[in-house]
GROMACS .gro file of C-alpha atoms in nm:
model
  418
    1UNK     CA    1   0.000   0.000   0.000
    2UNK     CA    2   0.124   0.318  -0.093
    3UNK     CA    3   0.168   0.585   0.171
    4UNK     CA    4  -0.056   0.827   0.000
    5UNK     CA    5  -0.339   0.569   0.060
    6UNK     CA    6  -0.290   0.600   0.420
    7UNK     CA    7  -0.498   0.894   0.510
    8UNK     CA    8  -0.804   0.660   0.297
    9UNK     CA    9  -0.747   0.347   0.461
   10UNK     CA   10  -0.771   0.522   0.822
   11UNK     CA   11  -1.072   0.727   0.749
   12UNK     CA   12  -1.221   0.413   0.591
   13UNK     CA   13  -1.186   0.230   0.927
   14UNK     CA   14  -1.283   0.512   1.147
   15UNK     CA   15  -1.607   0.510   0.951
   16UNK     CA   16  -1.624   0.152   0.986
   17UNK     CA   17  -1.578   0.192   1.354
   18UNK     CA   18  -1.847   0.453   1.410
   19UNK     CA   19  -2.099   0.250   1.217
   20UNK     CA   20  -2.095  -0.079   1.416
   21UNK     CA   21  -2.382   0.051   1.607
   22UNK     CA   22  -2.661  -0.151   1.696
   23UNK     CA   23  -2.926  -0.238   1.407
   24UNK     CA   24  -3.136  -0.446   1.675
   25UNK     CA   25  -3.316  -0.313   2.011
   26UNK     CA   26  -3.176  -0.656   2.143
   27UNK     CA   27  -2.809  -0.598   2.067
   28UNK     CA   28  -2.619  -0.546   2.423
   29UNK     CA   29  -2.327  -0.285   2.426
   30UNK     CA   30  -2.136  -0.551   2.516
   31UNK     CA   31  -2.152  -0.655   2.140
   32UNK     CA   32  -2.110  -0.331   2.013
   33UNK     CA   33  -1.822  -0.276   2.155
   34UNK     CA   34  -1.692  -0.611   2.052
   35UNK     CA   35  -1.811  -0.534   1.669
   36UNK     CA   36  -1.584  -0.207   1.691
   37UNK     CA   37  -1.297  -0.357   1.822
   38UNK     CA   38  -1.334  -0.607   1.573
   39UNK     CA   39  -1.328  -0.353   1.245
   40UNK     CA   40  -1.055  -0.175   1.431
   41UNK     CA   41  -0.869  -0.459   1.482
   42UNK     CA   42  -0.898  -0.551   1.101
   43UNK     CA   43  -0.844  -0.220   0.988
   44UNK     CA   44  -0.526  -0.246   1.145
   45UNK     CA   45  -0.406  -0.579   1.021
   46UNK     CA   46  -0.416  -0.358   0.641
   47UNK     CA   47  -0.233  -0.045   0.768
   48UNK     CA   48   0.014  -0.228   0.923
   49UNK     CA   49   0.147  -0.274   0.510
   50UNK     CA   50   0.164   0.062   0.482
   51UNK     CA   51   0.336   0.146   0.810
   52UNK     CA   52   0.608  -0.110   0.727
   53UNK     CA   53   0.772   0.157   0.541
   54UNK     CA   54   0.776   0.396   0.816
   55UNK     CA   55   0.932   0.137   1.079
   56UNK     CA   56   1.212   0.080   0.823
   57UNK     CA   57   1.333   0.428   0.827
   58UNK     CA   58   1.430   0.442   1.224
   59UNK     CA   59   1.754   0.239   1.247
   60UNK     CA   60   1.934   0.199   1.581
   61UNK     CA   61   2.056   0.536   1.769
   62UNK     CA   62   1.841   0.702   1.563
   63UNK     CA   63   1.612   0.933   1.758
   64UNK     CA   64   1.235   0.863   1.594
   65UNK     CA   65   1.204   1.146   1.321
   66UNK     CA   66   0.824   1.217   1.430
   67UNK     CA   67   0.683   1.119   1.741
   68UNK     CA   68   0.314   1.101   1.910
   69UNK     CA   69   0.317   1.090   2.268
   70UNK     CA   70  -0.008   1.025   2.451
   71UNK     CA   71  -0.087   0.898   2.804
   72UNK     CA   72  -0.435   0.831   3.009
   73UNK     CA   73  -0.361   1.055   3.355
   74UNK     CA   74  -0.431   1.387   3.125
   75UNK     CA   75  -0.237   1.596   2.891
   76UNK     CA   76  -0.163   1.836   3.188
   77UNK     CA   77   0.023   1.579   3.372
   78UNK     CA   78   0.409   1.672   3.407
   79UNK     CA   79   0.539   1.307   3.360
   80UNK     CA   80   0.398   1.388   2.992
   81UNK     CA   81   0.514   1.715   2.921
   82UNK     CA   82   0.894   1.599   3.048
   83UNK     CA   83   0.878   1.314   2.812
   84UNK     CA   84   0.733   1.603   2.509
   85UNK     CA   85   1.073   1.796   2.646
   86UNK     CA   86   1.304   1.512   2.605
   87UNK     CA   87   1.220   1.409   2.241
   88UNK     CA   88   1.215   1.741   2.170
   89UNK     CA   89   1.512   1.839   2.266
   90UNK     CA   90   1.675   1.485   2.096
   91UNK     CA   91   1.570   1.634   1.733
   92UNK     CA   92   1.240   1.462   1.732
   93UNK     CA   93   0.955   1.639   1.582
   94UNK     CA   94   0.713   1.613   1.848
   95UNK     CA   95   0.346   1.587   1.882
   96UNK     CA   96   0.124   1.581   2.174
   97UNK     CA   97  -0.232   1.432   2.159
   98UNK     CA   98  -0.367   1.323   2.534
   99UNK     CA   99  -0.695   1.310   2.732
  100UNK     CA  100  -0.811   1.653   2.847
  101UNK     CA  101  -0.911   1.483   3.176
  102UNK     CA  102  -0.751   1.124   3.373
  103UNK     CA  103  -0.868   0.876   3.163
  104UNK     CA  104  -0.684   0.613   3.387
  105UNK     CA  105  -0.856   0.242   3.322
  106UNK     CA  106  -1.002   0.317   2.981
  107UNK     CA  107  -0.781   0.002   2.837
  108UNK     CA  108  -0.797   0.069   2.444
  109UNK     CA  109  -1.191   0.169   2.492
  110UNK     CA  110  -1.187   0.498   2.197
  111UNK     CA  111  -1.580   0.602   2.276
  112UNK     CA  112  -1.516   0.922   2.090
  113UNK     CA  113  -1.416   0.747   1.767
  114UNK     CA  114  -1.756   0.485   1.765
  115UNK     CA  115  -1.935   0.849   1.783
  116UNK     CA  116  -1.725   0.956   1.488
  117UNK     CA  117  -1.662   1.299   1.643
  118UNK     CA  118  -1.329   1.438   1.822
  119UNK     CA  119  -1.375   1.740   2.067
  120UNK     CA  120  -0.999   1.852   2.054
  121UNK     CA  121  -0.826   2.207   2.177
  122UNK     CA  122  -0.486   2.315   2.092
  123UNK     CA  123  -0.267   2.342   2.427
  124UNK     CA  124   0.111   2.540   2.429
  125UNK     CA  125   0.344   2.310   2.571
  126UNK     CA  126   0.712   2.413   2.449
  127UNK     CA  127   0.922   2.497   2.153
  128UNK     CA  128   0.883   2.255   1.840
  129UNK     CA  129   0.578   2.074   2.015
  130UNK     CA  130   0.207   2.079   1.873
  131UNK     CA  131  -0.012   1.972   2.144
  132UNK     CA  132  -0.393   1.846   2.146
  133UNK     CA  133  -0.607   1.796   2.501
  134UNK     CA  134  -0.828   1.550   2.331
  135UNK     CA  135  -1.221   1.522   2.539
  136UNK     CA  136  -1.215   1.133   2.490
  137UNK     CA  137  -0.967   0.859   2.588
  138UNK     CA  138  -0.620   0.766   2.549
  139UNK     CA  139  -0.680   0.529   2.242
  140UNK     CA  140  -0.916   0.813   2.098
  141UNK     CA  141  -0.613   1.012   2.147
  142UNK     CA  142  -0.376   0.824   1.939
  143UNK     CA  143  -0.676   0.771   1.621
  144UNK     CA  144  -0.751   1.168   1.640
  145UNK     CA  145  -0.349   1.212   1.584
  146UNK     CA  146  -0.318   0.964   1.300
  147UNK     CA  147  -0.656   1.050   1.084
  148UNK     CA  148  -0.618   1.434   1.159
  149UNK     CA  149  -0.316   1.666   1.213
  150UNK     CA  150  -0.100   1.339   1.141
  151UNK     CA  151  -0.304   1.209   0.881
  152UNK     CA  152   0.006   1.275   0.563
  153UNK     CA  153   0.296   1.217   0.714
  154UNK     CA  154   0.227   0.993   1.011
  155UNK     CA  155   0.393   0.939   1.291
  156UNK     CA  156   0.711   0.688   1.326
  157UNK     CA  157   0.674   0.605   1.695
  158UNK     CA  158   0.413   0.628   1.934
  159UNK     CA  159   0.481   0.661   2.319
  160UNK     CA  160   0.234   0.642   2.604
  161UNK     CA  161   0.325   0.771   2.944
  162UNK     CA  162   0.484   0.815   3.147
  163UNK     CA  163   0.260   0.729   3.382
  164UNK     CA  164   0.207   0.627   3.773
  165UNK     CA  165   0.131   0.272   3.871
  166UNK     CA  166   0.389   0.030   3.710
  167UNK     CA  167   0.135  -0.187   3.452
  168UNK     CA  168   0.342  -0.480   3.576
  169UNK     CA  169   0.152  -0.864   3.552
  170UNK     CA  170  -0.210  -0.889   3.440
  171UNK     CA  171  -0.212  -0.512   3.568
  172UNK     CA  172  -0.181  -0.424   3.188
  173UNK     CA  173  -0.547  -0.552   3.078
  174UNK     CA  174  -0.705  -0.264   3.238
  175UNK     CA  175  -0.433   0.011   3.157
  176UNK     CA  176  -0.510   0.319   2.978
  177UNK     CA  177  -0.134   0.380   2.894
  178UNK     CA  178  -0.094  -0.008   2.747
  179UNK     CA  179  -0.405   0.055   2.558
  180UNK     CA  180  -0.286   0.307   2.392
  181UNK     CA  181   0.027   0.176   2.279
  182UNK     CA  182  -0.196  -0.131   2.178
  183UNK     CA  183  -0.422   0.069   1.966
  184UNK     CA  184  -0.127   0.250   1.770
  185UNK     CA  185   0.014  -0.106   1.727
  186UNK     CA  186  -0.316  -0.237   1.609
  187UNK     CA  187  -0.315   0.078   1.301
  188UNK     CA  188  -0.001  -0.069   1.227
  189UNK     CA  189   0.232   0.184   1.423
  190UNK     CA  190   0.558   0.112   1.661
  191UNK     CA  191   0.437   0.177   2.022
  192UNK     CA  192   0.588   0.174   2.347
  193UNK     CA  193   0.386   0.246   2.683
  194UNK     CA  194   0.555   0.371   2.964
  195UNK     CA  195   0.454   0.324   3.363
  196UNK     CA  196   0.505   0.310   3.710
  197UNK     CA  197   0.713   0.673   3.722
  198UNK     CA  198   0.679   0.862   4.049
  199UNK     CA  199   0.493   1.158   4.105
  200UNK     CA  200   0.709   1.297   4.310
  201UNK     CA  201   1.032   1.399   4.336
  202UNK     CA  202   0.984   1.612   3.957
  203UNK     CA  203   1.294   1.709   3.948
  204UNK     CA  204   1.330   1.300   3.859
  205UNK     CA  205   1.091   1.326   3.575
  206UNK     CA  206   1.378   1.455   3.296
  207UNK     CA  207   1.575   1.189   3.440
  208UNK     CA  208   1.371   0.915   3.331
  209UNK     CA  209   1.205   1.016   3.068
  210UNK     CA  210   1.582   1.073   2.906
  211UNK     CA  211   1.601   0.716   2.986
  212UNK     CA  212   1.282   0.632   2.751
  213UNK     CA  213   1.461   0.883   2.476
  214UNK     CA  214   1.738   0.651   2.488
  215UNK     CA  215   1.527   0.307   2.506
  216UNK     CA  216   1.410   0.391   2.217
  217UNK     CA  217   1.710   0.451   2.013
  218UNK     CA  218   1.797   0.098   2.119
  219UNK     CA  219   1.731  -0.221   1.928
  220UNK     CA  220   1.436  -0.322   2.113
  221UNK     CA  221   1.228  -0.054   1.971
  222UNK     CA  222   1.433   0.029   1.715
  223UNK     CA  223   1.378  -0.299   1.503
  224UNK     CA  224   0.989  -0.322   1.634
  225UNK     CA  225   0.769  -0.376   1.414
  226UNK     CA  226   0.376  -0.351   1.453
  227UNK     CA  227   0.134  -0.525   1.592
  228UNK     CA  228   0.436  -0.603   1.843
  229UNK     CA  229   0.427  -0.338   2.074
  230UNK     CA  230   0.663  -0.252   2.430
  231UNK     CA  231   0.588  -0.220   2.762
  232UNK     CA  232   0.809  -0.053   3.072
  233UNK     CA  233   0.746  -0.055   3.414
  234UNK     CA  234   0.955   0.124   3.656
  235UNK     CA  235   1.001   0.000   4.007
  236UNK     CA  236   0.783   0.150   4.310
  237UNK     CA  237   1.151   0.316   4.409
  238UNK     CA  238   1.283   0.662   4.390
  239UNK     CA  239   1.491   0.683   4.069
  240UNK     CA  240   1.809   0.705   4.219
  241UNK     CA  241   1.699   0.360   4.344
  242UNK     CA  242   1.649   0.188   4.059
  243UNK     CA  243   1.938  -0.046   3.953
  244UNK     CA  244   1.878  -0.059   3.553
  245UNK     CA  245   1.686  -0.265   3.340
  246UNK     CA  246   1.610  -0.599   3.239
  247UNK     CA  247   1.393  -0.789   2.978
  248UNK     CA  248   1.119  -0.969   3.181
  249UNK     CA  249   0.805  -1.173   3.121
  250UNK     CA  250   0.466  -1.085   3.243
  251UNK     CA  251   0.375  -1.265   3.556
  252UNK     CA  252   0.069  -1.458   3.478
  253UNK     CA  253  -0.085  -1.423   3.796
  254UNK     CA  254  -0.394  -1.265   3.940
  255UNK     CA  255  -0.396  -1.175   4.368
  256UNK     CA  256  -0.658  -1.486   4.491
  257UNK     CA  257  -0.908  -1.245   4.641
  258UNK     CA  258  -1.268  -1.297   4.786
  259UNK     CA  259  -1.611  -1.057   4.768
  260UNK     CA  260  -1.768  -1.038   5.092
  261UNK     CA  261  -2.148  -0.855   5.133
  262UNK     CA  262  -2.095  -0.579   5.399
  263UNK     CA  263  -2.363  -0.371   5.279
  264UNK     CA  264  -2.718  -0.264   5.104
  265UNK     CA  265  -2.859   0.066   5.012
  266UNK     CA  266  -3.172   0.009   4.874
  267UNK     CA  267  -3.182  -0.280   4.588
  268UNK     CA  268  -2.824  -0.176   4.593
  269UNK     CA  269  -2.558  -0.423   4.767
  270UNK     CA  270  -2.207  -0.346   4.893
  271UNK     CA  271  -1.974  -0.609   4.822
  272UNK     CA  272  -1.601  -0.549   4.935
  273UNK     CA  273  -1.295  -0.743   4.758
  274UNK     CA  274  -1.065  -0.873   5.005
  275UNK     CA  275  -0.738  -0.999   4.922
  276UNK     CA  276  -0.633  -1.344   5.048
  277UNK     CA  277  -0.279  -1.318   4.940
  278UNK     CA  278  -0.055  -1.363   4.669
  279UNK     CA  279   0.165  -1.614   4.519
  280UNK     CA  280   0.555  -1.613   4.521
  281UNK     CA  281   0.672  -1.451   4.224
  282UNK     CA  282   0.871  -1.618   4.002
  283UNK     CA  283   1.187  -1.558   3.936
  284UNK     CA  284   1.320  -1.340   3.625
  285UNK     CA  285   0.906  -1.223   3.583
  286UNK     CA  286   0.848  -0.871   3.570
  287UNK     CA  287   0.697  -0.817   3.944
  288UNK     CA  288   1.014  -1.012   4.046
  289UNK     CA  289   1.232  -0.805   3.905
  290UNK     CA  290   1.077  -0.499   3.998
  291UNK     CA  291   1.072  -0.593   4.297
  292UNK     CA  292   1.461  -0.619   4.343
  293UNK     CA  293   1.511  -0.244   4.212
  294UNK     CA  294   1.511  -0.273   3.834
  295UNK     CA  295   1.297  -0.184   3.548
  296UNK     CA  296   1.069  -0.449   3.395
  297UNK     CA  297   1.079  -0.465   3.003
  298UNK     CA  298   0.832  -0.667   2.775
  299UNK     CA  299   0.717  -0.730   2.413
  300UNK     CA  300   0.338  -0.765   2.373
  301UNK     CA  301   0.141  -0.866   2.072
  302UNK     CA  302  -0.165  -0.757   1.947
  303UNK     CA  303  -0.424  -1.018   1.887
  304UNK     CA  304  -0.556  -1.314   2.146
  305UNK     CA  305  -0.640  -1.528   1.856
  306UNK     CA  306  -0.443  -1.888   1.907
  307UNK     CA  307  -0.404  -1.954   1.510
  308UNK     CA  308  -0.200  -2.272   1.556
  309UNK     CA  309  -0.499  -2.424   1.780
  310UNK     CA  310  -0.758  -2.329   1.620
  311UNK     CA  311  -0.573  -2.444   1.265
  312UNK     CA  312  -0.582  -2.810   1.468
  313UNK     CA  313  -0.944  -2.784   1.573
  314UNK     CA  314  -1.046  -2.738   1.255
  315UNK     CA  315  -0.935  -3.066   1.074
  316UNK     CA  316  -1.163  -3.213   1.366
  317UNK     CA  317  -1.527  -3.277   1.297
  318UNK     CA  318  -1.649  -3.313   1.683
  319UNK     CA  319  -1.532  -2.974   1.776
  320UNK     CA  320  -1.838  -2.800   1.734
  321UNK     CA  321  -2.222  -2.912   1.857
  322UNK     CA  322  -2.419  -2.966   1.536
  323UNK     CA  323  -2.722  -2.617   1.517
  324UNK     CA  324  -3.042  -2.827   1.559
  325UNK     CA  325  -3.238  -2.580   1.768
  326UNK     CA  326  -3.571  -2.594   1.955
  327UNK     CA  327  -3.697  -2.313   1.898
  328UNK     CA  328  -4.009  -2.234   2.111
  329UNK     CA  329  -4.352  -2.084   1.942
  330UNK     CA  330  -4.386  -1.720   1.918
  331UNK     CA  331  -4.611  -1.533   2.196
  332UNK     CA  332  -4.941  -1.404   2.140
  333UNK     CA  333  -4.935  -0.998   2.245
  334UNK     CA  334  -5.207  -0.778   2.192
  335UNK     CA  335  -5.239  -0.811   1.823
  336UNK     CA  336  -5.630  -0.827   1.758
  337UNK     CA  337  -5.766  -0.877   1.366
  338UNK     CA  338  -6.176  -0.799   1.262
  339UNK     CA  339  -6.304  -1.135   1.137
  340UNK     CA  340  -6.612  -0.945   0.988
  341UNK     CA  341  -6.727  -0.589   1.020
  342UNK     CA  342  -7.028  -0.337   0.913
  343UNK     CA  343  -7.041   0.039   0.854
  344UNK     CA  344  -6.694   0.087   0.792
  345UNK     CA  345  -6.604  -0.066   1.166
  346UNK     CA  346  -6.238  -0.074   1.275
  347UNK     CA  347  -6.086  -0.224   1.544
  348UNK     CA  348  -5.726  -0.184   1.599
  349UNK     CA  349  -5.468  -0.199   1.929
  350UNK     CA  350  -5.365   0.106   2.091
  351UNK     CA  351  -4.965   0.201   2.078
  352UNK     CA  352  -4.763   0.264   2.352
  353UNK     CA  353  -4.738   0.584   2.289
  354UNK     CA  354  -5.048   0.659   2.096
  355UNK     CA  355  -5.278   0.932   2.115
  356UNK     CA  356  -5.547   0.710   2.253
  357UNK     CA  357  -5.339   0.729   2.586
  358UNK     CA  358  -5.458   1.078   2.603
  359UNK     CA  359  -5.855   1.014   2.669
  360UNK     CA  360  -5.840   0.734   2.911
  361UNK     CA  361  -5.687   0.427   2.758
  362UNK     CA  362  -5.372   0.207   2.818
  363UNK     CA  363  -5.106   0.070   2.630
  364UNK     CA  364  -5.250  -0.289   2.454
  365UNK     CA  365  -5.637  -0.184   2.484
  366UNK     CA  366  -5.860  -0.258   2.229
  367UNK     CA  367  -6.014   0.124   2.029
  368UNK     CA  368  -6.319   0.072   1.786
  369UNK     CA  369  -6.362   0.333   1.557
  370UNK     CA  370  -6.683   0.396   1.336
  371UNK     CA  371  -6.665   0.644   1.059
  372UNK     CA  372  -6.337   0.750   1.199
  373UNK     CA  373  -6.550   0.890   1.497
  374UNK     CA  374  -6.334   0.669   1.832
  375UNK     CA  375  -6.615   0.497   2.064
  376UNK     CA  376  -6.447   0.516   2.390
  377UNK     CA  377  -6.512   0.568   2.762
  378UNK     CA  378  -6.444   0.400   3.106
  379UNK     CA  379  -6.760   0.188   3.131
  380UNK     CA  380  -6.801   0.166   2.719
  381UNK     CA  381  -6.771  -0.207   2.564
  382UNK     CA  382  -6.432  -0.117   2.448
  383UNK     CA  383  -6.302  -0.169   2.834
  384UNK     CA  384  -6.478  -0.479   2.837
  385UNK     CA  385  -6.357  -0.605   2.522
  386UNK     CA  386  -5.969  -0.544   2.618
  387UNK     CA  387  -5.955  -0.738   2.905
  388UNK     CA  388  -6.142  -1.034   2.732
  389UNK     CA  389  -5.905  -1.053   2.462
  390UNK     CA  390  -5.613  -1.020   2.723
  391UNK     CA  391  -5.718  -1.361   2.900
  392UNK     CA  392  -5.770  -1.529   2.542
  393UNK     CA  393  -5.484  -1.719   2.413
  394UNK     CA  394  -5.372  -1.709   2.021
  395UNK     CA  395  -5.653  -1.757   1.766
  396UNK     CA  396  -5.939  -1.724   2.041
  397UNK     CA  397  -6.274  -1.509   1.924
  398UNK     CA  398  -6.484  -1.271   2.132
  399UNK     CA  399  -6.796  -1.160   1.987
  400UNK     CA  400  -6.874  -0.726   2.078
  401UNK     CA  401  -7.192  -0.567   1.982
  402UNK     CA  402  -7.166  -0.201   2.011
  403UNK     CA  403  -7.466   0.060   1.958
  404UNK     CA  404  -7.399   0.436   1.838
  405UNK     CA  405  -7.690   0.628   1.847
  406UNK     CA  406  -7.951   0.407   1.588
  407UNK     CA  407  -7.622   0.228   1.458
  408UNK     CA  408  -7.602  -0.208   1.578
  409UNK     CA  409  -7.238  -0.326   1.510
  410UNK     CA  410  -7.176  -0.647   1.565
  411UNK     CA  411  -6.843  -0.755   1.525
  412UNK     CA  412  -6.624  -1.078   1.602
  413UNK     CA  413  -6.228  -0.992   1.722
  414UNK     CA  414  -6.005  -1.279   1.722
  415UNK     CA  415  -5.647  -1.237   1.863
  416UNK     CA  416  -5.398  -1.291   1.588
  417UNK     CA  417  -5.040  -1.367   1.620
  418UNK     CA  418  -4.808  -1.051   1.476
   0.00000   0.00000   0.00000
């Protein structure tokens, strides 16, 4: 793909993203989130041809030539603006495109690209550094970069962080700063997420994020290539603390915890989560390392599919349950049909939300009309009439005779299926 197609292709998907939405009343947002990831996650498998050229540019001790840095704690946060600093001051053309507000937890959720619509305001951060506070989430952050200011020349590496909270184990599922980094290595970018840096002292900030300026310059990142993506989490220690860093696998671990009821408000129930403890770590895994002063590196992967499984499976013909369902016979609502009528009679159900609402009836009663003049009233037939049909079962009959002025009607309503 050529790289004037790229601007296309990512429009293309953010369109496709924005019009999973639900066709059905029954569809949950569980799915509909699941149906955006999914085009996403396609969308990126294609740009990730076209980004190929980009990666091969960046060669080792090479400072990336353009550079998006995002992170999820807010674009005001000065772990952020150090890092913007750094590159900046390394040659980098720098550009800043972060959550207005913390948008800690978000994962790679981008509710602002389903809608289609970015809310973004330009925010002065520094010599040779265009900044965007973007009113949506990290991974919203990174597509409004890449299909708008970024959209011709796009960017070589993306960095989230730094951030607090080192995304170390299973930590990393919930992480606004990995999802980030996750998302730009889904479009096909390089992507490195940055965590666990201290608040406090700031005077440590330039430290470490001159540390990430070097990281990657070095092989690691510098021969990434997308939908491989890095993570870094610093040790709960004061810099001057830390002892270097190390490649390390995730720990595969969650804390064995229990829910205990201590509560109610209402319907509303309180249920705490208690820990019960936590396994030894392993040794050479990333909480183990961290937890002997030095920085935990990893490469992630886009993608939970298990190809090499599944390829298995499939020769198999007893993988799958056969689809012989039972399907049960459709309910009878409030449908009614005329089975004969006389001086242009009609009988028809009231809507939920119909005018008939308006002068006395409710939702799923029964309205005659005669000459297009409505025949209804508390103590009328037409009362009578809707609560016989609503104790009749599918196909039942229920003869009405109704009198207007010299006018007999006599009419026969059966309930019909609709």
């Amino acid at each position: 793909m050529s790289r004037s197609k790229f601007p296309a292709v990512v429009t293309s998907c953010t369109h496709a993203w924005g019009d999973t939405r639900p066709r059905l009343h029954g569809s949950s947002r569980h799915d509909l989130r699941s149906k955006k990831w999914a085009v996403f996650m396609a969308c990126g498998a294609l740009l990730t041809f076209w980004s190929s050229g980009v990666q091969a540019r960046m060669q080792p001790s090479e400072t990336p030539a353009r550079i998006l840095i995002t992170n999820d704690n807010g674009i005001e946060d000065g772990r952020l603006v150090a890092l913007a600093e750094a590159f900046a001051d390394a040659g980098a053309e720098v550009w800043v495109a972060a959550p207005a507000e913390n948008r800690s937890g978000f994962t790679n959720y981008a509710p602002a690209t389903g809608e289609g619509v970015f809310r973004v305001k330009s925010v002065i951060m520094g010599p040779r550094i265009r900044a965007y506070a973007v009113d949506g989430s990290p991974a919203d952050s990174v597509v409004f970069a890449v299909t708008g200011p970024m959209r011709d020349r796009p960017p070589t590496l993306v960095v989230s962080g730094m951030n607090g909270g080192a995304n170390a184990g299973e930590s990393w599922i919930g992480s606004g700063t990995v999802g980030a980094a996750r998302t730009a290595a889904a479009i096909g970018l390089r992507a490195v997420a940055v965590s666990g840096v201290p608040s406090r002292p700031v005077a440590h900030h330039r430290a470490a994020a001159d540390w990430v300026v070097d990281l990657v310059r070095a092989p690691i990142v510098s021969e990434l290539q997308a939908p491989d993506y890095v993570t870094v989490s610093f040790p709960e220690l004061p810099l001057d603390q830390v002892k270097g860093a190390v490649l390390a696998p995730r720990a595969n671990r969650f804390v064995d915890a229990v829910a205990e009821k201590d509560g109610q408000s209402g319907e509303w129930e309180t249920w705490t989560l208690k820990p019960l403890g936590i396994s030894e770590a392993t040794p050479g895994e990333d909480m183990e390392v961290m937890s002997r002063g030095f920085i935990a590196v990893a490469t992630m992967r886009v993608g939970d599919m298990e190809l090499d499984r599944m390829a298995a499976l499939a020769r198999r013909a007893d993988v799958l349950p056969s689809w012989t369902p039972a399907l049960a016979a459709p309910s009878c609502p409030l449908g009614v049909g005329v089975e004969d009528a006389a001086a242009g009679a009609r009988v028809f159900q009231v809507a939920p939300d119909g005018v008939a609402q308006a002068i006395g009836l409710k939702s799923g009663d029964i309205l005659i009309q005669v000459d297009e003049t409505n025949l209804v009233g508390l103590d009328s037939p037409v009362r009578t009439m809707s609560d016989a049909l609503a104790g009749k079962s599918c196909g039942s009959e229920v003869a009405l005779r109704v009198q207007r002025n010299d006018v007999v009607l006599e009419l026969t309503v059966r309930r019909l299926r609709q």
